[in-house]
Short mmCIF file of C-alpha atoms and ligand atoms in Angstrom, two decimals:
data_model
loop_
_atom_site.label_atom_id
_atom_site.label_comp_id
_atom_site.label_asym_id
_atom_site.label_seq_id
_atom_site.Cartn_x
_atom_site.Cartn_y
_atom_site.Cartn_z
CA UNK A 254 94.53 18.41 89.34
CA UNK A 255 96.88 15.99 87.59
CA UNK A 256 97.01 12.79 89.63
CA UNK A 257 99.37 10.97 87.27
CA UNK A 258 102.48 11.94 89.26
CA UNK A 259 100.91 10.62 92.48
CA UNK A 260 99.92 7.22 91.03
CA UNK A 261 101.57 4.11 92.49
CA UNK A 262 103.99 2.33 90.19
CA UNK A 263 102.00 -0.89 90.54
CA UNK A 264 98.89 0.71 89.06
CA UNK A 265 100.61 2.89 86.47
CA UNK A 266 101.46 -0.01 84.17
CA UNK A 267 97.90 -1.39 84.13
CA UNK A 268 95.86 -0.84 81.02
CA UNK A 269 92.10 -0.55 81.16
CA UNK A 270 90.61 -3.94 80.36
CA UNK A 271 89.60 -3.88 76.71
CA UNK A 272 86.59 -5.93 77.71
CA UNK A 273 85.46 -3.45 80.38
CA UNK A 274 86.01 -0.66 77.83
CA UNK A 275 83.87 -2.64 75.42
CA UNK A 276 81.09 -2.62 77.99
CA UNK A 277 80.96 1.18 77.57
CA UNK A 278 80.48 0.79 73.81
CA UNK A 279 77.67 -1.63 74.51
CA UNK A 280 75.62 1.35 75.62
CA UNK A 281 74.79 1.61 71.88
CA UNK A 282 71.81 -0.76 71.75
CA UNK A 283 72.44 -1.47 68.08
CA UNK A 284 75.86 -3.04 68.73
CA UNK A 285 75.87 -6.82 68.80
CA UNK A 286 78.39 -7.72 71.45
CA UNK A 287 80.30 -10.95 70.98
CA UNK A 288 82.88 -9.42 73.31
CA UNK A 289 81.80 -10.08 76.90
CA UNK A 290 81.62 -13.32 78.83
CA UNK A 291 78.25 -12.92 80.47
CA UNK A 292 75.78 -15.76 80.98
CA UNK A 293 72.58 -15.94 78.92
CA UNK A 294 70.27 -13.65 80.94
CA UNK A 295 67.32 -16.02 80.40
CA UNK A 296 69.08 -18.38 82.83
CA UNK A 297 68.85 -16.06 85.85
CA UNK A 298 66.26 -17.36 88.34
CA UNK A 299 65.13 -13.80 89.09
CA UNK A 300 61.62 -14.56 90.37
CA UNK A 301 62.81 -17.25 92.77
CA UNK A 302 65.66 -15.06 94.07
CA UNK A 303 63.30 -12.10 94.56
CA UNK A 304 61.03 -14.26 96.70
CA UNK A 305 63.98 -15.59 98.72
CA UNK A 306 65.44 -12.09 99.26
CA UNK A 307 62.06 -10.82 100.44
CA UNK A 308 61.78 -13.68 102.93
CA UNK A 309 65.34 -13.29 104.24
CA UNK A 310 64.96 -9.56 104.78
CA UNK A 311 61.62 -10.04 106.50
CA UNK A 312 62.40 -13.07 108.64
CA UNK A 313 66.14 -12.84 109.27
CA UNK A 314 67.18 -9.23 108.62
CA UNK A 315 69.87 -8.96 111.28
CA UNK A 316 71.89 -11.88 109.94
CA UNK A 317 71.61 -10.51 106.40
CA UNK A 318 72.41 -6.90 107.23
CA UNK A 319 74.93 -7.22 110.05
CA UNK A 320 78.70 -7.78 109.60
CA UNK A 321 79.48 -11.41 108.82
CA UNK A 322 82.54 -13.63 109.23
CA UNK A 323 85.48 -13.30 106.83
CA UNK A 324 85.51 -16.96 105.81
CA UNK A 325 81.86 -16.86 104.71
CA UNK A 326 78.28 -17.62 105.79
CA UNK A 327 78.34 -21.20 107.09
CA UNK A 328 75.42 -22.67 105.08
CA UNK A 329 76.84 -21.17 101.88
CA UNK A 330 80.33 -22.46 102.72
CA UNK A 331 78.73 -25.89 102.89
CA UNK A 332 77.18 -25.47 99.46
CA UNK A 333 80.49 -24.32 97.92
CA UNK A 334 82.42 -27.11 99.67
CA UNK A 335 79.93 -29.58 98.23
CA UNK A 336 80.59 -28.34 94.71
CA UNK A 337 84.37 -28.58 95.11
CA UNK A 338 84.09 -32.04 96.73
CA UNK A 339 81.94 -33.27 93.84
CA UNK A 340 84.92 -32.82 91.51
CA UNK A 341 87.45 -34.29 93.96
CA UNK A 342 88.92 -30.97 95.07
CA UNK A 343 88.55 -31.15 98.85
CA UNK A 344 91.43 -33.11 100.39
CA UNK A 345 91.87 -33.91 104.07
CA UNK A 346 93.08 -30.82 105.92
CA UNK A 347 91.69 -28.44 103.30
CA UNK A 348 89.61 -25.38 104.13
CA UNK A 349 87.46 -23.07 102.05
CA UNK A 350 86.94 -19.33 102.05
CA UNK A 351 84.10 -17.55 100.27
CA UNK A 352 85.25 -14.62 98.16
CA UNK A 353 83.61 -11.68 96.43
CA UNK A 354 83.64 -13.31 93.03
CA UNK A 355 86.38 -15.68 91.96
CA UNK A 356 88.41 -12.71 90.78
CA UNK A 357 89.00 -11.88 94.44
CA UNK A 358 90.01 -15.47 95.24
CA UNK A 359 92.72 -15.32 92.59
CA UNK A 360 93.82 -11.83 93.60
CA UNK A 361 94.11 -12.74 97.29
CA UNK A 362 96.07 -15.91 96.50
CA UNK A 363 98.51 -13.85 94.42
CA UNK A 364 98.70 -11.11 97.04
CA UNK A 365 99.47 -13.69 99.73
CA UNK A 366 102.08 -15.71 97.85
CA UNK A 367 103.82 -13.57 95.22
CA UNK A 368 106.57 -11.10 96.12
CA UNK A 369 107.71 -8.20 93.93
CA UNK A 370 109.55 -9.46 90.87
CA UNK A 371 108.79 -13.16 91.39
CA UNK A 372 107.91 -15.16 88.31
CA UNK A 373 104.35 -16.29 87.71
CA UNK A 374 103.85 -18.59 84.72
CA UNK A 375 100.62 -18.22 82.75
CA UNK A 376 99.14 -19.84 79.68
CA UNK A 377 99.33 -17.53 76.69
CA UNK A 378 96.67 -16.38 75.92
CA UNK A 379 95.14 -16.05 79.40
CA UNK A 380 92.38 -14.35 81.40
CA UNK A 381 92.83 -10.56 81.49
CA UNK A 382 91.59 -10.19 85.07
CA UNK A 383 94.37 -12.41 86.40
CA UNK A 384 97.07 -10.96 84.14
CA UNK A 385 96.24 -7.53 85.56
CA UNK A 386 96.15 -8.86 89.10
CA UNK A 387 99.65 -10.35 88.67
CA UNK A 388 100.83 -7.04 87.20
CA UNK A 389 99.28 -5.14 90.13
CA UNK A 390 101.17 -7.35 92.62
CA UNK A 391 104.42 -6.72 90.73
CA UNK A 392 104.71 -10.36 89.72
CA UNK A 393 106.68 -11.05 86.56
CA UNK A 394 104.52 -12.72 83.92
CA UNK A 395 106.12 -15.70 82.16
CA UNK A 396 104.08 -16.86 79.16
CA UNK A 397 103.75 -20.56 78.31
CA UNK A 398 102.40 -21.35 74.82
CA UNK A 399 99.26 -23.45 74.36
CA UNK A 400 98.62 -26.55 72.25
CA UNK A 401 95.20 -27.91 71.34
CA UNK A 402 95.27 -30.03 74.55
CA UNK A 403 96.45 -27.31 76.92
CA UNK A 404 99.80 -25.84 77.92
CA UNK A 405 102.85 -27.00 76.01
CA UNK A 406 104.62 -28.82 78.83
CA UNK A 407 107.89 -29.35 76.93
CA UNK A 408 108.19 -25.59 76.54
CA UNK A 409 107.15 -25.11 80.15
CA UNK A 410 109.85 -27.50 81.36
CA UNK A 411 112.45 -25.65 79.26
CA UNK A 412 111.37 -22.45 81.04
CA UNK A 413 111.48 -24.18 84.44
CA UNK A 414 115.04 -25.31 83.75
CA UNK A 415 116.25 -21.74 83.31
CA UNK A 416 113.87 -19.65 85.40
CA UNK A 417 112.66 -19.98 88.98
CA UNK A 418 108.86 -20.04 88.84
CA UNK A 419 107.04 -19.28 92.10
CA UNK A 420 103.56 -19.96 90.86
CA UNK A 421 101.64 -21.22 87.86
CA UNK A 422 98.21 -19.83 87.04
CA UNK A 423 96.13 -22.14 84.84
CA UNK A 424 92.56 -22.35 83.56
CA UNK A 425 92.63 -26.01 82.50
CA UNK A 426 88.98 -26.42 81.54
CA UNK A 427 87.31 -24.45 78.71
CA UNK A 428 90.00 -21.84 79.02
CA UNK A 429 89.23 -18.16 78.74
CA UNK A 430 89.91 -17.00 76.04
CA UNK A 431 90.89 -20.07 73.99
CA UNK A 432 88.09 -22.53 74.86
CA UNK A 433 90.82 -25.22 75.14
CA UNK A 434 90.71 -28.03 77.75
CA UNK A 435 93.92 -29.53 79.12
CA UNK A 436 94.20 -33.33 78.85
CA UNK A 437 94.20 -35.50 82.00
CA UNK A 438 97.77 -36.65 81.20
CA UNK A 439 98.99 -33.07 81.17
CA UNK A 440 97.19 -32.33 84.45
CA UNK A 441 99.00 -35.23 86.14
CA UNK A 442 102.29 -34.16 84.61
CA UNK A 443 101.78 -30.63 85.94
CA UNK A 444 101.66 -31.98 89.49
CA UNK A 445 104.94 -33.87 88.87
CA UNK A 446 106.52 -30.69 87.51
CA UNK A 447 105.30 -28.66 90.51
CA UNK A 448 107.00 -31.20 92.80
CA UNK A 449 110.20 -31.39 90.75
CA UNK A 450 110.61 -27.62 90.31
CA UNK A 451 108.93 -26.56 93.57
CA UNK A 452 106.16 -24.20 92.52
CA UNK A 453 102.54 -23.59 93.55
CA UNK A 454 99.52 -23.74 91.24
CA UNK A 455 96.39 -21.58 91.14
CA UNK A 456 93.74 -23.62 89.32
CA UNK A 457 90.96 -21.39 88.00
CA UNK A 458 87.78 -23.30 87.17
CA UNK A 459 84.72 -21.10 86.65
CA UNK A 460 83.51 -22.98 83.55
CA UNK A 461 83.96 -26.67 84.50
CA UNK A 462 80.21 -27.23 84.94
CA UNK A 463 79.43 -25.96 81.47
CA UNK A 464 80.42 -29.00 79.40
CA UNK A 465 78.20 -29.68 76.38
CA UNK A 466 80.37 -32.19 74.46
CA UNK A 467 83.06 -34.77 75.21
CA UNK A 468 84.01 -36.33 78.54
CA UNK A 469 84.67 -34.66 81.90
CA UNK A 470 88.33 -34.28 82.87
CA UNK A 471 89.10 -34.16 86.62
CA UNK A 472 90.51 -30.86 87.92
CA UNK A 473 94.28 -30.57 88.43
CA UNK A 474 93.75 -30.36 92.20
CA UNK A 475 92.13 -33.80 92.26
CA UNK A 476 95.55 -35.29 91.31
CA UNK A 477 97.46 -33.27 93.94
CA UNK A 478 98.64 -35.18 97.01
CA UNK A 479 101.05 -32.49 98.26
CA UNK A 480 98.80 -29.44 98.72
CA UNK A 481 100.42 -27.44 95.93
CA UNK A 482 97.19 -26.60 94.09
CA UNK A 483 94.81 -23.84 95.23
CA UNK A 484 91.42 -24.48 93.62
CA UNK A 485 89.30 -21.43 92.75
CA UNK A 486 85.77 -21.48 91.37
CA UNK A 487 82.66 -19.34 91.09
CA UNK A 488 78.89 -19.16 91.08
CA UNK A 489 79.02 -16.48 88.37
CA UNK A 490 78.45 -18.85 85.47
CA UNK A 491 76.01 -21.23 87.19
CA UNK A 492 73.83 -18.77 89.13
CA UNK A 493 74.60 -15.06 88.74
CA UNK A 494 77.78 -13.00 88.25
CA UNK A 495 76.14 -9.97 89.86
CA UNK A 496 75.85 -11.79 93.20
CA UNK A 497 79.70 -11.91 93.30
CA UNK A 498 80.15 -15.35 94.85
CA UNK A 499 83.41 -17.24 94.46
CA UNK A 500 85.58 -19.47 96.61
CA UNK A 501 88.99 -20.97 97.08
CA UNK A 502 89.83 -24.41 98.49
CA UNK A 503 93.37 -25.12 99.71
CA UNK A 504 95.24 -26.51 102.72
CA UNK A 505 94.17 -24.85 106.00
CA UNK A 506 97.43 -22.88 106.42
CA UNK A 507 96.93 -21.30 103.00
CA UNK A 508 93.30 -20.35 103.65
CA UNK A 509 94.21 -18.86 107.06
CA UNK A 510 96.67 -16.54 105.30
CA UNK A 511 94.16 -15.64 102.61
CA UNK A 512 91.61 -14.87 105.32
CA UNK A 513 93.97 -12.28 106.80
CA UNK A 514 94.50 -10.75 103.35
CA UNK A 515 90.72 -10.61 102.81
CA UNK A 516 90.21 -8.80 106.12
CA UNK A 517 92.33 -5.97 104.74
CA UNK A 518 90.45 -6.09 101.45
CA UNK A 519 86.68 -6.17 101.97
CA UNK A 520 86.30 -7.76 105.44
CA UNK A 521 83.84 -10.30 104.09
CA UNK A 522 81.66 -11.10 101.09
CA UNK A 523 78.11 -9.69 101.39
CA UNK A 524 76.04 -11.94 103.63
CA UNK A 525 72.78 -11.26 101.80
CA UNK A 526 73.90 -12.80 98.49
CA UNK A 527 75.46 -15.77 100.31
CA UNK A 528 72.18 -16.36 102.18
CA UNK A 529 70.18 -16.05 98.97
CA UNK A 530 72.39 -18.52 97.12
CA UNK A 531 72.37 -21.04 100.01
CA UNK A 532 68.59 -20.88 100.23
CA UNK A 533 68.21 -21.11 96.46
CA UNK A 534 70.28 -24.29 96.35
CA UNK A 535 68.25 -25.74 99.24
CA UNK A 536 64.89 -25.09 97.56
CA UNK A 537 65.63 -25.62 93.90
CA UNK A 538 67.59 -28.00 91.73
CA UNK A 539 70.67 -26.04 90.65
CA UNK A 540 71.83 -29.08 88.65
CA UNK A 541 68.73 -28.67 86.48
CA UNK A 542 69.69 -25.01 85.85
CA UNK A 543 73.22 -26.08 84.95
CA UNK A 544 71.87 -28.74 82.58
CA UNK A 545 69.75 -26.05 80.91
CA UNK A 546 72.79 -23.75 80.62
CA UNK A 547 74.79 -26.57 79.00
CA UNK A 548 72.02 -27.23 76.53
CA UNK A 549 71.68 -23.54 75.59
CA UNK A 550 75.45 -22.94 75.31
CA UNK A 551 76.00 -26.14 73.31
CA UNK A 552 73.30 -25.06 70.87
CA UNK A 553 74.55 -21.48 70.58
CA UNK A 554 78.16 -22.61 70.19
CA UNK A 555 77.39 -24.94 67.29
CA UNK A 556 75.18 -22.28 65.75
CA UNK A 557 77.97 -19.70 65.95
CA UNK A 558 80.46 -22.19 64.48
CA UNK A 559 78.11 -22.91 61.57
CA UNK A 560 77.72 -19.15 60.93
CA UNK A 561 81.52 -18.77 60.98
CA UNK A 562 81.84 -21.56 58.37
CA UNK A 563 79.37 -19.68 56.22
CA UNK A 564 80.53 -16.07 56.61
CA UNK A 565 84.24 -15.98 57.56
CA UNK A 566 86.82 -15.64 54.77
CA UNK A 567 89.25 -18.48 54.02
CA UNK A 568 92.38 -18.42 56.13
CA UNK A 569 90.65 -17.70 59.46
CA UNK A 570 90.85 -20.68 61.84
CA UNK A 571 89.22 -21.33 65.22
CA UNK A 572 88.98 -23.67 68.20
CA UNK A 573 85.98 -25.96 68.74
CA UNK A 574 85.24 -25.83 72.48
CA UNK A 575 83.52 -28.67 74.36
CA UNK A 576 82.12 -26.26 76.95
CA UNK A 577 82.48 -22.83 78.48
CA UNK A 578 81.69 -19.58 76.72
CA UNK A 579 84.40 -18.77 74.18
CA UNK A 580 85.79 -19.48 70.72
CA UNK A 581 89.33 -18.35 69.87
CA UNK A 582 89.86 -17.33 66.25
CA UNK A 583 93.08 -16.69 64.40
CA UNK A 584 93.38 -14.73 61.16
CA UNK A 585 96.45 -15.16 58.94
CA UNK A 586 99.63 -13.64 60.41
CA UNK A 587 99.90 -9.95 59.62
CA UNK A 588 96.15 -9.30 59.72
CA UNK A 589 95.57 -6.04 61.60
CA UNK A 590 92.96 -7.16 64.16
CA UNK A 591 92.64 -3.70 65.70
CA UNK A 592 91.66 -2.39 62.26
CA UNK A 593 89.20 -5.28 61.87
CA UNK A 594 87.73 -4.36 65.26
CA UNK A 595 87.25 -0.70 64.29
CA UNK A 596 85.60 -1.77 61.03
CA UNK A 597 83.43 -4.30 62.91
CA UNK A 598 82.26 -1.67 65.39
CA UNK A 599 81.26 0.50 62.42
CA UNK A 600 79.32 -2.55 61.24
CA UNK A 601 77.73 -2.76 64.73
CA UNK A 602 79.44 -5.89 66.01
CA UNK A 603 82.10 -6.14 68.74
CA UNK A 604 84.63 -8.78 69.79
CA UNK A 605 87.84 -8.73 71.85
CA UNK A 606 91.17 -8.42 70.01
CA UNK A 607 93.70 -11.09 71.05
CA UNK A 608 96.34 -8.61 72.33
CA UNK A 609 94.37 -8.13 75.55
CA UNK A 610 95.04 -11.74 76.55
CA UNK A 611 98.79 -11.61 75.94
CA UNK A 612 101.62 -10.96 78.36
CA UNK A 613 103.05 -8.36 75.98
CA UNK A 614 99.97 -6.54 74.74
CA UNK A 615 101.98 -4.54 72.21
CA UNK A 616 103.20 -7.58 70.25
CA UNK A 617 101.42 -8.12 66.90
CA UNK A 618 98.55 -10.59 67.31
CA UNK A 619 96.12 -11.78 64.67
CA UNK A 620 93.80 -13.66 67.04
CA UNK A 621 90.54 -12.62 68.65
CA UNK A 622 87.93 -13.97 71.07
CA UNK A 623 84.24 -14.53 70.42
CA UNK A 624 81.53 -15.18 73.01
CA UNK A 625 78.39 -17.14 72.16
CA UNK A 626 76.55 -17.23 75.50
CA UNK A 627 75.07 -13.76 75.76
CA UNK A 628 73.40 -12.99 72.41
CA UNK A 629 70.27 -14.68 71.04
CA UNK A 630 70.73 -16.76 67.87
CA UNK A 631 69.38 -14.21 65.38
CA UNK A 632 71.91 -11.66 66.67
CA UNK A 633 74.71 -14.23 66.57
CA UNK A 634 74.04 -14.75 62.86
CA UNK A 635 73.77 -11.01 62.13
CA UNK A 636 76.94 -10.34 64.15
CA UNK A 637 79.02 -13.09 62.55
CA UNK A 638 77.89 -12.02 59.07
CA UNK A 639 78.96 -8.41 59.79
CA UNK A 640 82.23 -9.63 61.29
CA UNK A 641 82.86 -11.83 58.25
CA UNK A 642 82.48 -8.75 56.04
CA UNK A 643 84.87 -6.76 58.26
CA UNK A 644 87.44 -9.60 58.22
CA UNK A 645 87.22 -9.94 54.44
CA UNK A 646 88.42 -6.37 54.06
CA UNK A 647 91.63 -7.09 55.96
CA UNK A 648 92.44 -10.79 55.46
CA UNK A 649 94.77 -11.08 52.50
CA UNK A 650 93.85 -14.05 50.30
C1 LIG B 873 88.86 -17.54 83.67
C2 LIG B 873 88.13 -16.67 84.62
N1 LIG B 873 88.48 -16.67 85.90
C3 LIG B 873 87.84 -15.91 86.81
C4 LIG B 873 86.79 -15.10 86.46
C5 LIG B 873 86.14 -14.24 87.50
O1 LIG B 873 84.88 -14.70 87.84
P1 LIG B 873 84.00 -14.01 88.94
O2 LIG B 873 82.82 -13.41 88.24
O3 LIG B 873 83.59 -15.12 89.84
O4 LIG B 873 84.83 -13.00 89.66
C6 LIG B 873 86.37 -15.07 85.12
C7 LIG B 873 85.26 -14.21 84.71
O5 LIG B 873 84.87 -14.09 83.60
C8 LIG B 873 87.06 -15.88 84.18
O6 LIG B 873 86.74 -15.90 82.89
#
């Protein structure tokens, strides 16, 4: 049966995530994937979590296996609130809701606040998961270009002068895909702009804990006195993405609305993983794990950068991130990155072509994203060498 004619308009325009598609290719064990955004698997505390899960299911099975509350398992809510408070993101009158990964937090915020056809401003490039979520909610994507210190606010203000923006979605710290961090001045200015032009902000911060160079910059929400910023974060990059634990902190009225939207979505986030995470944080020092992650990612990032210096042809430029998981590379204009990708896959290395992160995915784009967190160093070197060879075939000197 052909289901195409039955498909909803909101889903029809969505393209499969190039990154998810890449995951299928990764079934070939010989391919070195610099495409995903997964944590280094050596960081998963598998033994400790196995022990905790065993104890929970033996000693407290009903709580773990019964329906739970939509807003989250209380001890885990406390843990997540603590993390948000640590970076100044819990204001008086705020509430928190636990979500099934941060992806759901963002999706529910969009679902609750964006009507069909309303404008949602995004950094360009931006995170594919959110771009697709905005598309699925029939929001109109409005791209804002990036500078080396975050969104170009002059350009953004020009847009705001001519276009009514309902919401801004930003990843200010170690942005996916660019690795760029927005300056504190720009964060403060964003709050002023939100007041002046009356829009809401979704701040997406899954990577803030993963700084390995430079100085911390406070989240945008920490500057917000008016309750315009909804702060979303995740345990995916500091504990485990497979446990699907995220959260959103915002004024109580906002969270109450999101709670209703979540009831119609998945009722609640699995209690078992919330219990496991809460118990893990009680027994072990998660800050020590995060410190280890920073050390590993800092080392792998500088190693990848040194390999790029050695193997990439002249004319290719890249960002130097101070944290997070990604490097954004740009080949000279006119370089056919899709062709480079095909060649690279033949050479057994994969990355994500820049088009995926753009509002208009069909526009020519000579950029691409590399991930350094997942692969061990010897594979990083092998992969970058193979990618350098693939690039050399297509970059015109
Ligand atoms: C910028 C950004 N936001 C949100 C998410 C979603 O994270 P989660 O695994 O918590 O759903 C990701 C995942 O890679 C991401 O890169």
